[in-house]
Amino acid sequence: MSSFEPQINAASTATLGTEPIIVAKDVEKWYGNGFHVLKGVSLTVNKGEVVVLMGPSGSGKSTFIRTFNGLEPYQGGSIEIDGIAIAHDNKGIELVRREVGMVFQQFNLFPHLSVLKNITLGPIHLRGMSPSDAEELGMSLLDRVGISHQASKYPGQLSGGQQQRVAIARALAMRPKVMLFDEPTSALDPEMVREVLDVMRKLAESGMTMVCVTHEVGFAREVADRVIFLAEGHLLTDTTPDEFFNHPKDERVKKFLSQILH
Amino acid sequence: MDEFTVSRIFINLLIAAKWTVILSLIAFIGGGIVGAAITLMRISSNKWLRGISWAYIEFFQGTPLLLQLFLAFFGLSVAFGINLSPLQAATLALTGFTSAFLADIWRGSIEALPQGQWEAGSAIGFGYFKQLQLIILPQAVRLSVAPTVGFLVQVIKGTSLASIIGFTELSRAATQINNVTLQSLLIFSLAGVIYFLLCYPLSTWSQHLERKLSYKT
């Protein structure tokens, strides 16, 4: 498996931590049933940073990152991605979405299209790329996630881990500035978790800005620059992995860690 | 009575079957086009479009086709002075009836797809209609083939009701010939054979289409 080429937006170590690309301020969200899921959450992510979001289920962490590409509308506060504001009514959201890749828990590959076509769909129809250029790009991305030999297969013929790697390649094909991961390994059999995390690790090393909702402690410790802890719609801590795992101060973080670290 | 040989009867039924075919094609084409529009309204985010399409579907599903033919032919004339020819009235009623059922089948197929398919399309940056075109409809079409064709077979048989407003289609022709010859078993068996010949290829085609559209898992 070849390593990831640096992306266009790849931040050098010198600029890491200085140039904000996601700026979320006091984000408020209520579900349709009136449940107040995000209670004024603020987060700034700089170019090239890898941020891991943790928290008990129902804390709002998935909902929070889904506001970064408008999959969840929000009602209060503001969100900017690379300087483009996400309006509360989602107006003009397609422009933001092209710059933000997302990987889902359930992969959400398109079952009626081959693996390669899953990847080329966006570049052809949204970037105006010729089919042959898009296929070349698709094959190089499949090569990077280690499954170029499966290009002509259909998603249903692949294992969960392979499907998730295709989903990562599909998101990368749009040349996003930011990648969002919404529990990317939670639906996988244990033996397939590592192959997906390896791809994510390489992506992080290439300088991609990543926001990951995950319970993978090993990944968070080794790859994350910051660990954010959400509980009941509040951002409780924003700290380094070392502080978060080895010297937790907040009682709720301690309780959470005791539950996931067995 | 040598003018009523088996072959004469069969040929007369076949001639009448022309109307069964024409009425069916009208129902398929009109119902398909209007049904597609009603489907889009039904899944729209606009509550007025959803409400109108809901009422449309409920009306045509909740009343008998026979009554719809009556209303189109006699009702419009009595109530509004709109005099439709039998063909116009049949077109109106069959289109309404078929489109309502097709819209409901197609809406169901679209809604059967996981929400994640829409979300994945959104996340890549596709707008609503591109998501429909590239991601949702290709999958929904596959799901809807069998129930759609199954319903069209019902429509072919349902065209017999158009005899009520004066069409001498297959069923009515069979009744008329029977009134003269009284060979009911023979005549209605032959009519049944013709209906079968019209419907069976559709079912076969449906199975073929389902195989062709299936994707590997």
PDB file of N, CA and C in Angstrom, chain A residues 66 69 71 94 97-98 100-102 104 108-113 118 121-122 125-126 154 156-157 170 174, chain B residues 114-128 130-131 133-136 138-139 215-217:
ATOM      1  N   ARG A  66     -22.265  16.255  12.186  1.00  0.00           N
ATOM      2  CA  ARG A  66     -23.174  16.287  11.028  1.00  0.00           C
ATOM      3  C   ARG A  66     -23.673  17.707  10.722  1.00  0.00           C
ATOM      4  N   ASN A  69     -21.474  19.595   7.740  1.00  0.00           N
ATOM      5  CA  ASN A  69     -21.783  19.551   6.303  1.00  0.00           C
ATOM      6  C   ASN A  69     -23.285  19.657   6.055  1.00  0.00           C
ATOM      7  N   LEU A  71     -25.812  18.074   7.188  1.00  0.00           N
ATOM      8  CA  LEU A  71     -26.730  16.925   7.258  1.00  0.00           C
ATOM      9  C   LEU A  71     -27.720  17.121   8.404  1.00  0.00           C
ATOM     10  N   GLU A  94     -24.515  22.896  -0.798  1.00  0.00           N
ATOM     11  CA  GLU A  94     -23.785  21.999  -1.711  1.00  0.00           C
ATOM     12  C   GLU A  94     -22.327  22.421  -1.880  1.00  0.00           C
ATOM     13  N   ARG A  97     -20.438  21.171   1.037  1.00  0.00           N
ATOM     14  CA  ARG A  97     -20.362  19.706   1.073  1.00  0.00           C
ATOM     15  C   ARG A  97     -19.280  19.152   0.158  1.00  0.00           C
ATOM     16  N   ARG A  98     -19.041  19.826  -0.966  1.00  0.00           N
ATOM     17  CA  ARG A  98     -17.986  19.345  -1.870  1.00  0.00           C
ATOM     18  C   ARG A  98     -16.614  19.404  -1.212  1.00  0.00           C
ATOM     19  N   VAL A 100     -16.119  19.004   2.056  1.00  0.00           N
ATOM     20  CA  VAL A 100     -16.115  18.250   3.306  1.00  0.00           C
ATOM     21  C   VAL A 100     -16.475  16.793   2.997  1.00  0.00           C
ATOM     22  N   GLY A 101     -15.532  15.898   3.201  1.00  0.00           N
ATOM     23  CA  GLY A 101     -15.823  14.483   2.972  1.00  0.00           C
ATOM     24  C   GLY A 101     -16.409  13.872   4.227  1.00  0.00           C
ATOM     25  N   MET A 102     -17.297  12.872   4.054  1.00  0.00           N
ATOM     26  CA  MET A 102     -17.843  12.241   5.245  1.00  0.00           C
ATOM     27  C   MET A 102     -17.853  10.719   5.095  1.00  0.00           C
ATOM     28  N   PHE A 104     -19.425   7.308   6.951  1.00  0.00           N
ATOM     29  CA  PHE A 104     -20.525   6.963   7.851  1.00  0.00           C
ATOM     30  C   PHE A 104     -20.286   5.626   8.550  1.00  0.00           C
ATOM     31  N   ASN A 108     -22.750   3.309   3.686  1.00  0.00           N
ATOM     32  CA  ASN A 108     -23.628   3.991   2.727  1.00  0.00           C
ATOM     33  C   ASN A 108     -23.051   4.039   1.321  1.00  0.00           C
ATOM     34  N   LEU A 109     -22.404   2.961   0.904  1.00  0.00           N
ATOM     35  CA  LEU A 109     -21.995   2.881  -0.499  1.00  0.00           C
ATOM     36  C   LEU A 109     -23.243   2.702  -1.352  1.00  0.00           C
ATOM     37  N   PHE A 110     -23.125   3.027  -2.643  1.00  0.00           N
ATOM     38  CA  PHE A 110     -24.261   2.892  -3.547  1.00  0.00           C
ATOM     39  C   PHE A 110     -24.262   1.471  -4.113  1.00  0.00           C
ATOM     40  N   PRO A 111     -25.222   0.639  -3.711  1.00  0.00           N
ATOM     41  CA  PRO A 111     -25.143  -0.786  -4.046  1.00  0.00           C
ATOM     42  C   PRO A 111     -25.339  -1.094  -5.528  1.00  0.00           C
ATOM     43  N   HIS A 112     -25.921  -0.136  -6.272  1.00  0.00           N
ATOM     44  CA  HIS A 112     -26.186  -0.404  -7.694  1.00  0.00           C
ATOM     45  C   HIS A 112     -24.994  -0.025  -8.572  1.00  0.00           C
ATOM     46  N   LEU A 113     -23.944   0.507  -7.967  1.00  0.00           N
ATOM     47  CA  LEU A 113     -22.773   0.913  -8.745  1.00  0.00           C
ATOM     48  C   LEU A 113     -21.555   0.106  -8.318  1.00  0.00           C
ATOM     49  N   ASN A 118     -18.720   4.055  -7.707  1.00  0.00           N
ATOM     50  CA  ASN A 118     -19.041   4.749  -6.474  1.00  0.00           C
ATOM     51  C   ASN A 118     -18.108   5.938  -6.276  1.00  0.00           C
ATOM     52  N   LEU A 121     -18.428   8.877  -9.276  1.00  0.00           N
ATOM     53  CA  LEU A 121     -19.710   9.573  -9.438  1.00  0.00           C
ATOM     54  C   LEU A 121     -19.599  11.075  -9.128  1.00  0.00           C
ATOM     55  N   GLY A 122     -19.026  11.388  -7.973  1.00  0.00           N
ATOM     56  CA  GLY A 122     -18.899  12.792  -7.579  1.00  0.00           C
ATOM     57  C   GLY A 122     -17.996  13.590  -8.507  1.00  0.00           C
ATOM     58  N   HIS A 125     -19.751  14.139 -11.956  1.00  0.00           N
ATOM     59  CA  HIS A 125     -20.961  14.967 -12.014  1.00  0.00           C
ATOM     60  C   HIS A 125     -20.820  16.310 -11.308  1.00  0.00           C
ATOM     61  N   LEU A 126     -19.879  16.432 -10.391  1.00  0.00           N
ATOM     62  CA  LEU A 126     -19.774  17.691  -9.647  1.00  0.00           C
ATOM     63  C   LEU A 126     -18.503  18.463  -9.942  1.00  0.00           C
ATOM     64  N   TYR A 154     -19.060  -5.173  -6.814  1.00  0.00           N
ATOM     65  CA  TYR A 154     -20.126  -4.348  -6.248  1.00  0.00           C
ATOM     66  C   TYR A 154     -19.991  -4.329  -4.726  1.00  0.00           C
ATOM     67  N   GLY A 156     -21.845  -4.951  -2.299  1.00  0.00           N
ATOM     68  CA  GLY A 156     -22.367  -6.115  -1.584  1.00  0.00           C
ATOM     69  C   GLY A 156     -21.450  -7.318  -1.618  1.00  0.00           C
ATOM     70  N   GLN A 157     -20.445  -7.292  -2.499  1.00  0.00           N
ATOM     71  CA  GLN A 157     -19.523  -8.416  -2.597  1.00  0.00           C
ATOM     72  C   GLN A 157     -18.294  -8.237  -1.707  1.00  0.00           C
ATOM     73  N   ARG A 170     -14.075   7.122  -1.694  1.00  0.00           N
ATOM     74  CA  ARG A 170     -15.130   7.888  -2.355  1.00  0.00           C
ATOM     75  C   ARG A 170     -15.134   9.336  -1.854  1.00  0.00           C
ATOM     76  N   MET A 174     -13.387  13.636  -3.958  1.00  0.00           N
ATOM     77  CA  MET A 174     -13.818  15.023  -4.149  1.00  0.00           C
ATOM     78  C   MET A 174     -12.735  16.004  -3.714  1.00  0.00           C
TER      79      MET A 174
ATOM     80  N   PRO B 114     -32.613   2.936   2.371  1.00  0.00           N
ATOM     81  CA  PRO B 114     -32.108   3.502   3.620  1.00  0.00           C
ATOM     82  C   PRO B 114     -31.856   5.008   3.480  1.00  0.00           C
ATOM     83  N   GLN B 115     -32.152   5.738   4.545  1.00  0.00           N
ATOM     84  CA  GLN B 115     -31.902   7.178   4.572  1.00  0.00           C
ATOM     85  C   GLN B 115     -30.435   7.486   4.256  1.00  0.00           C
ATOM     86  N   GLY B 116     -29.561   6.547   4.601  1.00  0.00           N
ATOM     87  CA  GLY B 116     -28.129   6.734   4.362  1.00  0.00           C
ATOM     88  C   GLY B 116     -27.776   6.932   2.900  1.00  0.00           C
ATOM     89  N   GLN B 117     -28.603   6.430   1.994  1.00  0.00           N
ATOM     90  CA  GLN B 117     -28.326   6.628   0.569  1.00  0.00           C
ATOM     91  C   GLN B 117     -28.474   8.104   0.192  1.00  0.00           C
ATOM     92  N   TRP B 118     -29.538   8.734   0.714  1.00  0.00           N
ATOM     93  CA  TRP B 118     -29.703  10.178   0.492  1.00  0.00           C
ATOM     94  C   TRP B 118     -28.545  10.929   1.151  1.00  0.00           C
ATOM     95  N   GLU B 119     -28.231  10.547   2.374  1.00  0.00           N
ATOM     96  CA  GLU B 119     -27.190  11.272   3.121  1.00  0.00           C
ATOM     97  C   GLU B 119     -25.842  11.165   2.438  1.00  0.00           C
ATOM     98  N   ALA B 120     -25.515   9.968   1.928  1.00  0.00           N
ATOM     99  CA  ALA B 120     -24.233   9.809   1.244  1.00  0.00           C
ATOM    100  C   ALA B 120     -24.191  10.700   0.016  1.00  0.00           C
ATOM    101  N   GLY B 121     -25.310  10.786  -0.710  1.00  0.00           N
ATOM    102  CA  GLY B 121     -25.373  11.670  -1.870  1.00  0.00           C
ATOM    103  C   GLY B 121     -25.213  13.125  -1.466  1.00  0.00           C
ATOM    104  N   SER B 122     -25.895  13.504  -0.393  1.00  0.00           N
ATOM    105  CA  SER B 122     -25.771  14.881   0.112  1.00  0.00           C
ATOM    106  C   SER B 122     -24.343  15.185   0.499  1.00  0.00           C
ATOM    107  N   ALA B 123     -23.721  14.240   1.204  1.00  0.00           N
ATOM    108  CA  ALA B 123     -22.382  14.485   1.737  1.00  0.00           C
ATOM    109  C   ALA B 123     -21.377  14.698   0.607  1.00  0.00           C
ATOM    110  N   ILE B 124     -21.603  14.043  -0.544  1.00  0.00           N
ATOM    111  CA  ILE B 124     -20.691  14.242  -1.674  1.00  0.00           C
ATOM    112  C   ILE B 124     -20.909  15.627  -2.286  1.00  0.00           C
ATOM    113  N   GLY B 125     -22.134  16.141  -2.151  1.00  0.00           N
ATOM    114  CA  GLY B 125     -22.412  17.476  -2.670  1.00  0.00           C
ATOM    115  C   GLY B 125     -23.494  17.508  -3.738  1.00  0.00           C
ATOM    116  N   PHE B 126     -24.182  16.364  -3.931  1.00  0.00           N
ATOM    117  CA  PHE B 126     -25.244  16.333  -4.928  1.00  0.00           C
ATOM    118  C   PHE B 126     -26.482  17.058  -4.411  1.00  0.00           C
ATOM    119  N   GLY B 127     -27.149  17.791  -5.307  1.00  0.00           N
ATOM    120  CA  GLY B 127     -28.435  18.396  -4.974  1.00  0.00           C
ATOM    121  C   GLY B 127     -29.535  17.352  -5.053  1.00  0.00           C
ATOM    122  N   TYR B 128     -30.744  17.780  -4.689  1.00  0.00           N
ATOM    123  CA  TYR B 128     -31.872  16.856  -4.565  1.00  0.00           C
ATOM    124  C   TYR B 128     -32.133  16.044  -5.844  1.00  0.00           C
ATOM    125  N   LYS B 130     -30.196  15.524  -8.494  1.00  0.00           N
ATOM    126  CA  LYS B 130     -29.075  14.646  -8.865  1.00  0.00           C
ATOM    127  C   LYS B 130     -29.069  13.383  -7.989  1.00  0.00           C
ATOM    128  N   GLN B 131     -29.409  13.559  -6.712  1.00  0.00           N
ATOM    129  CA  GLN B 131     -29.492  12.383  -5.832  1.00  0.00           C
ATOM    130  C   GLN B 131     -30.564  11.425  -6.335  1.00  0.00           C
ATOM    131  N   GLN B 133     -31.736  11.204  -9.407  1.00  0.00           N
ATOM    132  CA  GLN B 133     -31.382  10.643 -10.708  1.00  0.00           C
ATOM    133  C   GLN B 133     -30.281   9.588 -10.617  1.00  0.00           C
ATOM    134  N   LEU B 134     -29.243   9.881  -9.855  1.00  0.00           N
ATOM    135  CA  LEU B 134     -28.055   9.023  -9.886  1.00  0.00           C
ATOM    136  C   LEU B 134     -28.074   7.933  -8.822  1.00  0.00           C
ATOM    137  N   ILE B 135     -28.752   8.201  -7.710  1.00  0.00           N
ATOM    138  CA  ILE B 135     -28.627   7.286  -6.576  1.00  0.00           C
ATOM    139  C   ILE B 135     -29.953   6.623  -6.209  1.00  0.00           C
ATOM    140  N   ILE B 136     -31.009   7.412  -6.078  1.00  0.00           N
ATOM    141  CA  ILE B 136     -32.256   6.877  -5.535  1.00  0.00           C
ATOM    142  C   ILE B 136     -33.074   6.127  -6.591  1.00  0.00           C
ATOM    143  N   PRO B 138     -32.377   4.744  -9.606  1.00  0.00           N
ATOM    144  CA  PRO B 138     -31.901   3.456 -10.121  1.00  0.00           C
ATOM    145  C   PRO B 138     -32.171   2.301  -9.152  1.00  0.00           C
ATOM    146  N   GLN B 139     -32.097   2.585  -7.858  1.00  0.00           N
ATOM    147  CA  GLN B 139     -32.364   1.522  -6.882  1.00  0.00           C
ATOM    148  C   GLN B 139     -33.863   1.304  -6.690  1.00  0.00           C
ATOM    149  N   TYR B 215     -28.315  -6.411  -8.759  1.00  0.00           N
ATOM    150  CA  TYR B 215     -26.877  -6.239  -8.676  1.00  0.00           C
ATOM    151  C   TYR B 215     -26.307  -7.247  -7.691  1.00  0.00           C
ATOM    152  N   LYS B 216     -25.047  -7.511  -7.885  1.00  0.00           N
ATOM    153  CA  LYS B 216     -24.456  -8.617  -7.143  1.00  0.00           C
ATOM    154  C   LYS B 216     -24.258  -8.278  -5.679  1.00  0.00           C
ATOM    155  N   THR B 217     -24.503  -9.266  -4.866  1.00  0.00           N
ATOM    156  CA  THR B 217     -24.224  -9.082  -3.431  1.00  0.00           C
ATOM    157  C   THR B 217     -23.371 -10.240  -2.938  1.00  0.00           C
TER     158      THR B 217
END
